[in-house]
Short mmCIF file of C-alpha atoms and ligand atoms in Angstrom, two decimals:
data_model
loop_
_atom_site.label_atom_id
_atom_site.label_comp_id
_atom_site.label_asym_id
_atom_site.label_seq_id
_atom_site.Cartn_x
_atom_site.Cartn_y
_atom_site.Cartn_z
CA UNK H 1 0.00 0.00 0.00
CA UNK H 2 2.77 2.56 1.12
CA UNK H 3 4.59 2.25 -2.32
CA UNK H 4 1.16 2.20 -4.52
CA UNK H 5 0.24 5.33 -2.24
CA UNK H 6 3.24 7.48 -2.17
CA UNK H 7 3.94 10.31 -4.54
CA UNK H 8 7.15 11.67 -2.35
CA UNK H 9 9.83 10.40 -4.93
CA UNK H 10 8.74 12.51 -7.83
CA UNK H 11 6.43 15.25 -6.03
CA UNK H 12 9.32 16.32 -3.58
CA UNK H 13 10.20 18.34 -6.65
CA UNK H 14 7.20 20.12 -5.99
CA UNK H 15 8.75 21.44 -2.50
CA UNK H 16 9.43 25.19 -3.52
CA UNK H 17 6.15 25.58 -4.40
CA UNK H 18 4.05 23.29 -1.49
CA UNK H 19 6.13 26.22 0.67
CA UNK H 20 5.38 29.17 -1.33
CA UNK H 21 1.83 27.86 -1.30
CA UNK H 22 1.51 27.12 2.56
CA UNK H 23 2.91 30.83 3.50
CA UNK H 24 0.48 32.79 1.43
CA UNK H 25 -2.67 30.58 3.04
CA UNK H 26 -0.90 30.96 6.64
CA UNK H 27 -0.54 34.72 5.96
CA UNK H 28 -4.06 34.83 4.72
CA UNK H 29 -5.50 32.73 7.90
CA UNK H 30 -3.90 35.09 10.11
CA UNK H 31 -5.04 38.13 9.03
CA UNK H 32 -8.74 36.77 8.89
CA UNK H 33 -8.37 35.78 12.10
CA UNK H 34 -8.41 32.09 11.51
CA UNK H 35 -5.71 31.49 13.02
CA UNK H 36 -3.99 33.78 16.25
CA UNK H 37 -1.95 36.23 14.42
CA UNK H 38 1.14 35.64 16.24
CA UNK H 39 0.39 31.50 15.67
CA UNK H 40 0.68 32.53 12.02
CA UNK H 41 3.76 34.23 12.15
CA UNK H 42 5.58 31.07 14.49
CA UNK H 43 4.28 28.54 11.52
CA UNK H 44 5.56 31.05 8.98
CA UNK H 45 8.65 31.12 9.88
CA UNK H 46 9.25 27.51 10.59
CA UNK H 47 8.23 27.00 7.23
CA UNK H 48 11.43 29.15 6.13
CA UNK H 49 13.36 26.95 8.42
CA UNK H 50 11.82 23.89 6.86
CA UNK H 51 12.61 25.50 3.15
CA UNK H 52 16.50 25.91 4.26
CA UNK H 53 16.68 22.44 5.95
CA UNK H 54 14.82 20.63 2.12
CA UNK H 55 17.90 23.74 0.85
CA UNK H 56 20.49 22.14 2.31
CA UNK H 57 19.96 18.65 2.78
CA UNK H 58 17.36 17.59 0.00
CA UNK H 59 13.52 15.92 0.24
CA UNK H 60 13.83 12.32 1.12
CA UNK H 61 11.91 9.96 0.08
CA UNK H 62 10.26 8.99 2.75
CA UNK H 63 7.33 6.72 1.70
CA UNK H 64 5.51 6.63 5.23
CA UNK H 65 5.21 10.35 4.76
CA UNK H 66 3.31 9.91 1.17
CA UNK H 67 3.65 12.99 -0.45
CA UNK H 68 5.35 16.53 -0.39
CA UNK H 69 2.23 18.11 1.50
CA UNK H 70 2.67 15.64 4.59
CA UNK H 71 6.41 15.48 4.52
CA UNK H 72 6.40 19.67 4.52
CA UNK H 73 4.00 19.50 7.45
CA UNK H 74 5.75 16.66 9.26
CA UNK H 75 8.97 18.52 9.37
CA UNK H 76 7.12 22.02 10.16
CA UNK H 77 5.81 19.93 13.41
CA UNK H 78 9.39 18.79 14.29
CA UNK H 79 10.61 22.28 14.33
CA UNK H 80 7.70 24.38 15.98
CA UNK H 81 5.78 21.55 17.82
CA UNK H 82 2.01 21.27 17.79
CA UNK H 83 1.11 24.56 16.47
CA UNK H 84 2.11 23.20 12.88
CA UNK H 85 -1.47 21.78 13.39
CA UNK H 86 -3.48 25.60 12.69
CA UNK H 87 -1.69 25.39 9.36
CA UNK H 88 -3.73 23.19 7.63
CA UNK H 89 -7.28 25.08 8.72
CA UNK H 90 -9.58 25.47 5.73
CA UNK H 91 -7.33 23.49 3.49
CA UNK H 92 -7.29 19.76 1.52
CA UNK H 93 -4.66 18.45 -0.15
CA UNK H 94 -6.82 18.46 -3.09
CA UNK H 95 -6.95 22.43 -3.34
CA UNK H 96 -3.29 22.33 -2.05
CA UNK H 97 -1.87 19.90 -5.09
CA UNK H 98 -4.02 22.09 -7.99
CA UNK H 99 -2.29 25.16 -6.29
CA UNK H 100 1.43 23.55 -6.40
CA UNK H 101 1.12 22.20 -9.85
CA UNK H 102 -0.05 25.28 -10.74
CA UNK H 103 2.49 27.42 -9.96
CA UNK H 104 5.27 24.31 -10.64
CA UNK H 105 3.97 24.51 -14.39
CA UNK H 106 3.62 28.47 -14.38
CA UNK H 107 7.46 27.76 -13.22
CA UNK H 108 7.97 25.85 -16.12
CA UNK H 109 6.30 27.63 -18.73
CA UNK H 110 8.95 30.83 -17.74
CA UNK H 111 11.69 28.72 -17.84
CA UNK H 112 11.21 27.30 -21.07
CA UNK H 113 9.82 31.01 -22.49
CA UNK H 114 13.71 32.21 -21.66
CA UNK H 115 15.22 29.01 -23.69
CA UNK H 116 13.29 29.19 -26.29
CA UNK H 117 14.00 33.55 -26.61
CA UNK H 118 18.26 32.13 -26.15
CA UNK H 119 17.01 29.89 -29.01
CA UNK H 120 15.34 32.21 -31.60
CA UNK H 121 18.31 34.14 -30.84
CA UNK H 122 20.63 32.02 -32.34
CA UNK H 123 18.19 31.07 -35.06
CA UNK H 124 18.97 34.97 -36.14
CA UNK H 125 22.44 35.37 -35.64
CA UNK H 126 22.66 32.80 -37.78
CA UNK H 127 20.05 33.60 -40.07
CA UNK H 128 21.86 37.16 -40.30
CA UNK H 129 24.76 35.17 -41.47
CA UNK H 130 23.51 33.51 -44.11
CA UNK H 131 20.69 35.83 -45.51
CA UNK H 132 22.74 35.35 -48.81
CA UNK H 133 23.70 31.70 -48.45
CA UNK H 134 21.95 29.93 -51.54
CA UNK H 135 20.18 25.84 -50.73
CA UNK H 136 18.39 23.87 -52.46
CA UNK H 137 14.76 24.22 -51.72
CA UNK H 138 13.00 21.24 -51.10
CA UNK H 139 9.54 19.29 -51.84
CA UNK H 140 9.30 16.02 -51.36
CA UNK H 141 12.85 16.07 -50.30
CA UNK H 142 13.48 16.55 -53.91
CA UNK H 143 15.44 19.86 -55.23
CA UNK H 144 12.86 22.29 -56.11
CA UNK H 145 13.51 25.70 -56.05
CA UNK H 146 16.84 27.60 -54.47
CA UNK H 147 16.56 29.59 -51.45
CA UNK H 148 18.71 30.76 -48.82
CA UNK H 149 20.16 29.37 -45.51
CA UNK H 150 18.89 32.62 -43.77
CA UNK H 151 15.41 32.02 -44.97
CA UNK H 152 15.39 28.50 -43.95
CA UNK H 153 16.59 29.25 -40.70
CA UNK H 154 13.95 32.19 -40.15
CA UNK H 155 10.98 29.07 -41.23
CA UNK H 156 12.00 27.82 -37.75
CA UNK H 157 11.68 31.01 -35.70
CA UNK H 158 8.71 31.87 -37.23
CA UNK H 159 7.31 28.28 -35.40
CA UNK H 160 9.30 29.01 -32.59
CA UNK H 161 7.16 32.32 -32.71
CA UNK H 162 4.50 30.59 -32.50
CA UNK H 163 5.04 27.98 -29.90
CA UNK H 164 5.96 31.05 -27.57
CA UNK H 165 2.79 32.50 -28.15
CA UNK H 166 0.55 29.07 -27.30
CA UNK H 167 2.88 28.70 -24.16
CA UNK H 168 1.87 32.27 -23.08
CA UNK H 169 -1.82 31.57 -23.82
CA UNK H 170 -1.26 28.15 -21.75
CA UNK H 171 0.16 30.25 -18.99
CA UNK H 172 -2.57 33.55 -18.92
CA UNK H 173 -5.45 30.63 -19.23
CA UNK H 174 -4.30 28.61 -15.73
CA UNK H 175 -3.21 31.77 -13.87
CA UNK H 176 -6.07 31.30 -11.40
CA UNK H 177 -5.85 30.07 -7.88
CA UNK H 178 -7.35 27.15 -6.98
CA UNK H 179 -6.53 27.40 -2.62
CA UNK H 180 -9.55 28.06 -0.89
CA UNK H 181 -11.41 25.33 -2.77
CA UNK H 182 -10.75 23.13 -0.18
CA UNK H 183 -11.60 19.48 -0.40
CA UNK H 184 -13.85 20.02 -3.09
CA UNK H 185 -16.78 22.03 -1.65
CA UNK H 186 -15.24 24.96 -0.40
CA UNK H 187 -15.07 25.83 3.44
CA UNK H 188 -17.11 27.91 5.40
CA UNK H 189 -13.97 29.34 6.96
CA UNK H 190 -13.73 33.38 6.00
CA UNK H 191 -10.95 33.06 3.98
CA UNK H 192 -9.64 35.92 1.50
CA UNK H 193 -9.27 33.94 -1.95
CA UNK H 194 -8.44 37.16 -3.67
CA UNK H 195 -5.49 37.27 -1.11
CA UNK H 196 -3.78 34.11 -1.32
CA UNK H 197 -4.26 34.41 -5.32
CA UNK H 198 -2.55 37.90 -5.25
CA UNK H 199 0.44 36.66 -3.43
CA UNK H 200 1.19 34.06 -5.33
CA UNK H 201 1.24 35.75 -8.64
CA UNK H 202 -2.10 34.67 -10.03
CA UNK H 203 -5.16 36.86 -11.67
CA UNK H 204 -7.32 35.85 -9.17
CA UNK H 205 -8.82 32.44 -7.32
CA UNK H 206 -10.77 29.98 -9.64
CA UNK H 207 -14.66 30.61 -9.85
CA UNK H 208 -15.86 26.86 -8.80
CA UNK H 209 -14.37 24.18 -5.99
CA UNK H 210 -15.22 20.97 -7.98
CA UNK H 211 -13.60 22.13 -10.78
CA UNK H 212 -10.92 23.49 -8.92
CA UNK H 213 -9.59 20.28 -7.59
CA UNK H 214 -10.37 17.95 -10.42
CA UNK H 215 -9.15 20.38 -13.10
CA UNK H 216 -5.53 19.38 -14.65
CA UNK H 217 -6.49 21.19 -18.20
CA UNK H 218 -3.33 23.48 -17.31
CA UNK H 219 -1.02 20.60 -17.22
CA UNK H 220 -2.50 19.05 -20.54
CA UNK H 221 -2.00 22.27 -22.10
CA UNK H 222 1.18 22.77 -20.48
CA UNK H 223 2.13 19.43 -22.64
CA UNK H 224 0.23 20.23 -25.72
CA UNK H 225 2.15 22.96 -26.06
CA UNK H 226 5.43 21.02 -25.66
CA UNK H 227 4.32 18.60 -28.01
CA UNK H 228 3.83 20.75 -30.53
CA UNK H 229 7.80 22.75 -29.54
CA UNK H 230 9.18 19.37 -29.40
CA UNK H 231 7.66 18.23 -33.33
CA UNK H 232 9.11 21.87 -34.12
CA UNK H 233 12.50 20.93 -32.72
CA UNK H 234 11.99 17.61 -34.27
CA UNK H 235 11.93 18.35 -37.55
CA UNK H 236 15.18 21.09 -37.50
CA UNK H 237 16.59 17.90 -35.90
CA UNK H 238 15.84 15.57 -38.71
CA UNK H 239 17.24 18.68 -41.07
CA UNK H 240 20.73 18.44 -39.07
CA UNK H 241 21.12 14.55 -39.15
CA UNK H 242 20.27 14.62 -43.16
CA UNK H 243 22.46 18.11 -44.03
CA UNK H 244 25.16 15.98 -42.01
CA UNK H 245 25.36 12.71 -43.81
CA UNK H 246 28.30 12.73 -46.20
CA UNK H 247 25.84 12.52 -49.22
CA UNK H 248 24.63 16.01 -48.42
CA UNK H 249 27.47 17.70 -46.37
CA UNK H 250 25.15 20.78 -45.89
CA UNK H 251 26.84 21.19 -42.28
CA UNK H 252 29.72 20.03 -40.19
CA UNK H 253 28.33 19.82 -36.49
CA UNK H 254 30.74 21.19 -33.64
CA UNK H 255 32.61 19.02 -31.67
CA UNK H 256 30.88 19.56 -28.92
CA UNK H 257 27.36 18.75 -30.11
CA UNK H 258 28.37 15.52 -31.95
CA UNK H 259 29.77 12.24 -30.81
CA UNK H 260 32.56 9.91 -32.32
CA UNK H 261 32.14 6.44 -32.67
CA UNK H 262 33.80 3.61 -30.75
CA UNK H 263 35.00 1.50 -33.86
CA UNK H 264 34.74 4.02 -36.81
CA UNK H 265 37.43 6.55 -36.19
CA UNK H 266 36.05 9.01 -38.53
CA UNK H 267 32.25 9.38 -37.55
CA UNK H 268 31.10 12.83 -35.70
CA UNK H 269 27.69 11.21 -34.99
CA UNK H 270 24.80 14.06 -34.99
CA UNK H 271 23.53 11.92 -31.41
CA UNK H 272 21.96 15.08 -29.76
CA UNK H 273 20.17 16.01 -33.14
CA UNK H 274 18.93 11.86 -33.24
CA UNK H 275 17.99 12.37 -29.40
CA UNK H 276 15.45 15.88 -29.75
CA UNK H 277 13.67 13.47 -32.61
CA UNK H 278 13.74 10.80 -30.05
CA UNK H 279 12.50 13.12 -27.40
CA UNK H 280 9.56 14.49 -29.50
CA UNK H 281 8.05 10.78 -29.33
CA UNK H 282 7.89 10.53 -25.17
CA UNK H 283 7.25 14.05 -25.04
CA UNK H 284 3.85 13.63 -26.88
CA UNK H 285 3.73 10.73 -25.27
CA UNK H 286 3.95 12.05 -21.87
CA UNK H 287 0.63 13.98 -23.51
CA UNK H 288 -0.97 11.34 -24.67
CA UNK H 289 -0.33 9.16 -21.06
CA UNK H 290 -1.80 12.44 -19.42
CA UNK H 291 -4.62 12.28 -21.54
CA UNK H 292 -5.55 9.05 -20.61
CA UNK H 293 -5.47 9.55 -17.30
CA UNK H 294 -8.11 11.95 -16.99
CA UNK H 295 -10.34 10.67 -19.44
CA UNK H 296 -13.04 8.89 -17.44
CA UNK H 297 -12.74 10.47 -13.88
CA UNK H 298 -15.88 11.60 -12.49
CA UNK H 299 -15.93 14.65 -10.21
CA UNK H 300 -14.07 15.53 -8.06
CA UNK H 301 -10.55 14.34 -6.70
CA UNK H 302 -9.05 10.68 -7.73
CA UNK H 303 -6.04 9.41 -6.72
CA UNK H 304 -5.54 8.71 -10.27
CA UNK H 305 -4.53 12.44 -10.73
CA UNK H 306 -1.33 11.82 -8.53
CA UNK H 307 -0.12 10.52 -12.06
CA UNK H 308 -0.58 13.92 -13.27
CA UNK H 309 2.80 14.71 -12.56
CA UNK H 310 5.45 11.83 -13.55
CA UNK H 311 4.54 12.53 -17.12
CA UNK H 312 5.04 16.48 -16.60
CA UNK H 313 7.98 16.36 -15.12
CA UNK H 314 9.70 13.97 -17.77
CA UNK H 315 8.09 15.93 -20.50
CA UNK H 316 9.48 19.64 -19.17
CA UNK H 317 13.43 18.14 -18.54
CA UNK H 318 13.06 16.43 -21.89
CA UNK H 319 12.12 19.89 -23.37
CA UNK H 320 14.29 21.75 -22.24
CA UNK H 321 17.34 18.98 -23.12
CA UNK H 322 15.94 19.74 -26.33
CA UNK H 323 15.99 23.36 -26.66
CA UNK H 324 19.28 23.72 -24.82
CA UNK H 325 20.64 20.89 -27.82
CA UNK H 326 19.37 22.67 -30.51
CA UNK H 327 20.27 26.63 -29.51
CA UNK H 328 24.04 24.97 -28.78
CA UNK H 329 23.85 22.66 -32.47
CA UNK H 330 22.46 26.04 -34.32
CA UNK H 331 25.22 28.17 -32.87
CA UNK H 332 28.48 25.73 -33.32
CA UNK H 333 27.19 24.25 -36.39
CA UNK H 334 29.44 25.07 -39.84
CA UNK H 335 27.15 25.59 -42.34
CA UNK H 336 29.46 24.14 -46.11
CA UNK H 337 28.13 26.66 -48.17
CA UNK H 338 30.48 25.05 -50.91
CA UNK H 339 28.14 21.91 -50.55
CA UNK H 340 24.88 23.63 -50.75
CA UNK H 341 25.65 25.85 -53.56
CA UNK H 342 27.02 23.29 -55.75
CA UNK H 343 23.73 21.23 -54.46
CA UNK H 344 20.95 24.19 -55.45
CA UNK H 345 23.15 23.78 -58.98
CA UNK H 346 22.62 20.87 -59.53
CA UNK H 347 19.26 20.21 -59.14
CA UNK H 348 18.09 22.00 -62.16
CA UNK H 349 16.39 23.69 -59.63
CA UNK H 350 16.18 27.08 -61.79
CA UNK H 351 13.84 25.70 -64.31
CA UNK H 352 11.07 27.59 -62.54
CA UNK H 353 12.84 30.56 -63.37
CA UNK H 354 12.97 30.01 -66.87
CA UNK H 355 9.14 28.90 -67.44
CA UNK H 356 8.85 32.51 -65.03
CA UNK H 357 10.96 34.10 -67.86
CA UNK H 358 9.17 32.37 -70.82
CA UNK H 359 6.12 34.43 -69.44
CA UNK H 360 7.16 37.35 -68.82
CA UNK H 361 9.41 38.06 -71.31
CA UNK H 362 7.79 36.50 -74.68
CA UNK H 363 3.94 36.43 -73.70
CA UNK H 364 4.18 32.03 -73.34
CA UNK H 365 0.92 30.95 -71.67
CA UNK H 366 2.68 28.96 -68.30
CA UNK H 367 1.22 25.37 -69.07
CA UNK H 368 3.04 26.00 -72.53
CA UNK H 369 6.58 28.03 -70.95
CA UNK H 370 6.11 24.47 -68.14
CA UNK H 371 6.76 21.70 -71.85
CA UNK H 372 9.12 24.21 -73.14
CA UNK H 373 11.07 24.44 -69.84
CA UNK H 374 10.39 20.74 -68.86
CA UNK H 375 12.34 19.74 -72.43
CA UNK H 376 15.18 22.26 -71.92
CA UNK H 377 15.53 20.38 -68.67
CA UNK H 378 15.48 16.64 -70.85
CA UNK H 379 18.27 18.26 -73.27
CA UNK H 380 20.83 19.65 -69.92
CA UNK H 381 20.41 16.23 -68.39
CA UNK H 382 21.41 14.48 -71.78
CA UNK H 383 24.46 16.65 -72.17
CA UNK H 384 25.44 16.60 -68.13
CA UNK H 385 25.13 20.41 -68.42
CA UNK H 386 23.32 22.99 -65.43
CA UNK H 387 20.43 24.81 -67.04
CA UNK H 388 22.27 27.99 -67.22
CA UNK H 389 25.24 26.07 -69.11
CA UNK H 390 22.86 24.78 -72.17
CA UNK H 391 24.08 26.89 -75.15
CA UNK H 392 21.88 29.45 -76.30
CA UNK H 393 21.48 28.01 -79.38
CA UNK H 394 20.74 24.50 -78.12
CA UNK H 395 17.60 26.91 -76.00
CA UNK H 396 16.36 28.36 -79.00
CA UNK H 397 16.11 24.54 -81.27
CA UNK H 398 13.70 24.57 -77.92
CA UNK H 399 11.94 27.34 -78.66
CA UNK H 400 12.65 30.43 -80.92
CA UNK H 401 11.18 32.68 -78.24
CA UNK H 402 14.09 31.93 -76.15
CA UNK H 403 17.64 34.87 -76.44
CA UNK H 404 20.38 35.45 -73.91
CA UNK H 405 18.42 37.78 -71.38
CA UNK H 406 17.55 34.24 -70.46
CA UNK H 407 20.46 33.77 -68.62
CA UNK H 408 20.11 36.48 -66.19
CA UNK H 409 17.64 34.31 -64.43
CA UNK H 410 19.05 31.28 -64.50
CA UNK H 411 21.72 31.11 -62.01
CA UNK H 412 20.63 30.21 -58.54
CA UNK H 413 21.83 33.71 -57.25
CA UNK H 414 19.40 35.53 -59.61
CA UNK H 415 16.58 32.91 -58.65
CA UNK H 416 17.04 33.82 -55.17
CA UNK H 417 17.28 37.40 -55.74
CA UNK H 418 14.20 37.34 -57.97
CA UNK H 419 11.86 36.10 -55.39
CA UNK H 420 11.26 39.76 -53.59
CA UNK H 421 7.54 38.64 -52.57
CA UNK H 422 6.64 39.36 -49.09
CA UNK H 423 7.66 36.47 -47.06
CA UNK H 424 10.07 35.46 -50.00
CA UNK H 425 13.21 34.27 -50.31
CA UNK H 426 15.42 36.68 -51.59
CA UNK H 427 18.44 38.28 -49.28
CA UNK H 428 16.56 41.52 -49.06
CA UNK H 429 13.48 39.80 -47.67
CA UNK H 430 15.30 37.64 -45.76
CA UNK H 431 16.82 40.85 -44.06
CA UNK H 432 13.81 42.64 -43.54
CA UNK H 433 11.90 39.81 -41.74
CA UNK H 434 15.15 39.62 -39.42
CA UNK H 435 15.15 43.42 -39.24
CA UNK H 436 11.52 43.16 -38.18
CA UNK H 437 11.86 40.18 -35.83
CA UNK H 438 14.80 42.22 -33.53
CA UNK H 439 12.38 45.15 -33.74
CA UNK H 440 9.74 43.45 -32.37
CA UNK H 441 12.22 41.30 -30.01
CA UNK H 442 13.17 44.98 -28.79
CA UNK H 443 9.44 46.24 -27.92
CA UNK H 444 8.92 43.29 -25.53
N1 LIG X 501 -0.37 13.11 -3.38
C1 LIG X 501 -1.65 13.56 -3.83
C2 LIG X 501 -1.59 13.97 -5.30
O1 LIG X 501 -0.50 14.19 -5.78
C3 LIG X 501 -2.11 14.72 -3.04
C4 LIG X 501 -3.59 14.85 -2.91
C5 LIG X 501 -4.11 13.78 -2.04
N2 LIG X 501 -5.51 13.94 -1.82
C6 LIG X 501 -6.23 12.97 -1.35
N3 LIG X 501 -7.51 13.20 -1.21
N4 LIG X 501 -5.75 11.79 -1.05
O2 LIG X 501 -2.57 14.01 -5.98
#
């Protein structure tokens, strides 16, 4: 029973917050008059004492004790004697978990907001770098279109962007205090809800005690949101372990952030790139074991919801392994811009351009400027020639329409520099959306 019960070895991480949490409901009990004022004050500061003694020595894992909220009170007794009693007055451990977890995940939700900003940061210093640096664009993994490094790079802080965002929503949404709900009725103790909220840094208490205590929406959301990071993170993962394979050679990963192998002398394994893809999986699934947890409880408190916080936990050190892996792969990372140049050549990846220029130039319907191009593209992969090395007059057997303006647009650089739409690729687009992104970086 004691080791099906207990939650002490993983909630004892909780113990900042269980103390934060008991001194704003002691303060609030003694200036009600719950409890004597100078009562409060004795049980407030042993509380600090308990806090240095959990400082300096750690939680242990004592399983007789069941969980943070009875260890924290245990030890409160041993240092101020019976008066550690008043403390729990007008309390459950049901209000007092939802209020811990709350403010362990608001916790979490700042730390991971100040990775993620370290991480868009590096994301456009290297993005600044590169604004110019001409890649193949893919579909299908297959060359389509060139565009540059700095671009590509600025596609991941514009999700980054986003994921910030949801985790700010996440956090505004659960800022409400559940303390004061009590078991799950309430109490009819005169308690200021308004007050304990306002100390602890929420908006104000939550509007209904059964939902109060049986509400773990914030901790779904909490890992909905690193999910959806995680995928993010995923995928500029799966970039790094294909731009490092020798067939590509798009980037030459630090020292540091890559690992050598213990037969082949010459790997630099991309491990931590291989381990944020691995992550993404038992993240969501941390998510997805959440999920089923809560699925079928009835109203109000089940112990079932003591599993609420294994998969949190996990979830929030995997993320932020993640995060801390990527910022550190993005900033040490060479990017071979020998490699990718050559690469966006090769591809025929231009041919767009030249349908574009078909059109523009000599009236071609596209459909029709699409054959033309798609046989120019037949006759340079005959001859082993780039697009932009088929002799003109090999072009114009193509099509008559076709003279040497042509080849103004059909070197990668003039691809890139051609696509000017908003949101485009070209370097002075890819400039202005990092221009804009430190101006708005500056206003918050
Ligand atoms: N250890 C419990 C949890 O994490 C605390 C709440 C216990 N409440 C109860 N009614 N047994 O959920």
């Amino acid at each position: 029973m004691r080791e099906i019960n207990a939650s002490i070895p993983f909630d004892k991480r909780m113990w900042r917050q269980d103390i934060r949490g008991s001194q704003a409901h002691v303060a609030m009990l003694g200036k009600q008059g719950i409890v004597a004022a100078k009562d409060a004050e004795w049980i407030a500061d042993g509380l600090a004492q308990v806090a240095d003694a959990f400082e300096a020595e750690g939680v242990p894992d004592d399983l007789a004790l069941e969980d943070i909220h009875m260890l924290t009170e245990a030890r409160l007794s041993e240092k101020i004697g019976p008066v550690a009693g008043r403390l729990h007055t007008a309390r459950s451990r049901n209000d007092q978990v939802a209020t811990d977890f709350r403010l362990w995940v608001r916790d979490a939700i700042d730390q991971v907001e100040a990775a993620l900003d370290a991480f868009q940061e590096a994301l456009l210093m290297r993005a600044e770098e590169h604004a110019a640096t001409v890649m193949p664009g893919f579909t299908h993994l297959q060359s389509a279109q060139p565009v540059t490094l700095g671009h590509h790079l600025m596609a991941y802080y514009e999700m980054i962007g986003r994921d910030r965002s949801r985790f700010a929503d996440a956090r505004a949404r659960m800022n409400l205090c559940p303390l004061g709900s009590a078991a799950l009725a309430g109490t009819g103790f005169p308690l200021d809800r308004e007050a304990t909220a306002g100390a602890l840094g929420f908006d104000g208490p939550t509007r209904n005690s059964l939902d109060s205590v049986s509400d773990r929406d914030f901790a779904l959301e909490y890992l909905t949101c690193a999910s959806q990071c995680a995928l993010h993170l995923s995928r500029l993962a799966e970039e790094f372990v294909i731009w490092a394979s020798q067939p590509f050679g798009f980037v030459s990963l630090s020292d540091q952030w890559s690992t050598g192998s213990s037969i082949m002398p010459q790997k630099r394994n991309p491990d931590a790139a291989e381990l944020v893809r691995g992550h993404s999986g038992r993240i969501t699934g941390a998510l997805m074991s959440l999920m089923m947890t809560m699925k079928g409880l009835p109203l109000a408190y089940s112990k079932d919801m003591q599993d609420d916080k294994p998969p949190v936990f996990e979830a929030h050190d995997l993320l932020g392994l993640s995060i801390a892996a990527m910022t550190g792969m993005v900033e040490s990372a060479t990017f071979r811009e020998a490699r990718m140049r050559a690469a966006a050549e090769a591809g025929f990846s231009t041919a767009t351009d030249l349908a574009d220029w078909l059109v523009r130039e000599a009236g071609v319907p596209f459909r029709e400027a699409h054959h033309i191009t798609g046989r120019a593209v037949a006759k340079a992969e005959a001859e082993n020639l780039r697009l932009d090395q088929l002799p003109l007059d090999a072009l114009q057997a193509i099509d008559a329409r076709i003279d040497g303006r042509v080849y103004d647009v059909l070197s990668v650089d003039a691809s890139v520099s051609s696509r000017t739409s908003f949101g485009g690729t070209s370097p002075m687009r890819v400039r202005e959306a990092i221009a804009a992104a430190r101006a708005a970086r500056e206003e918050n």
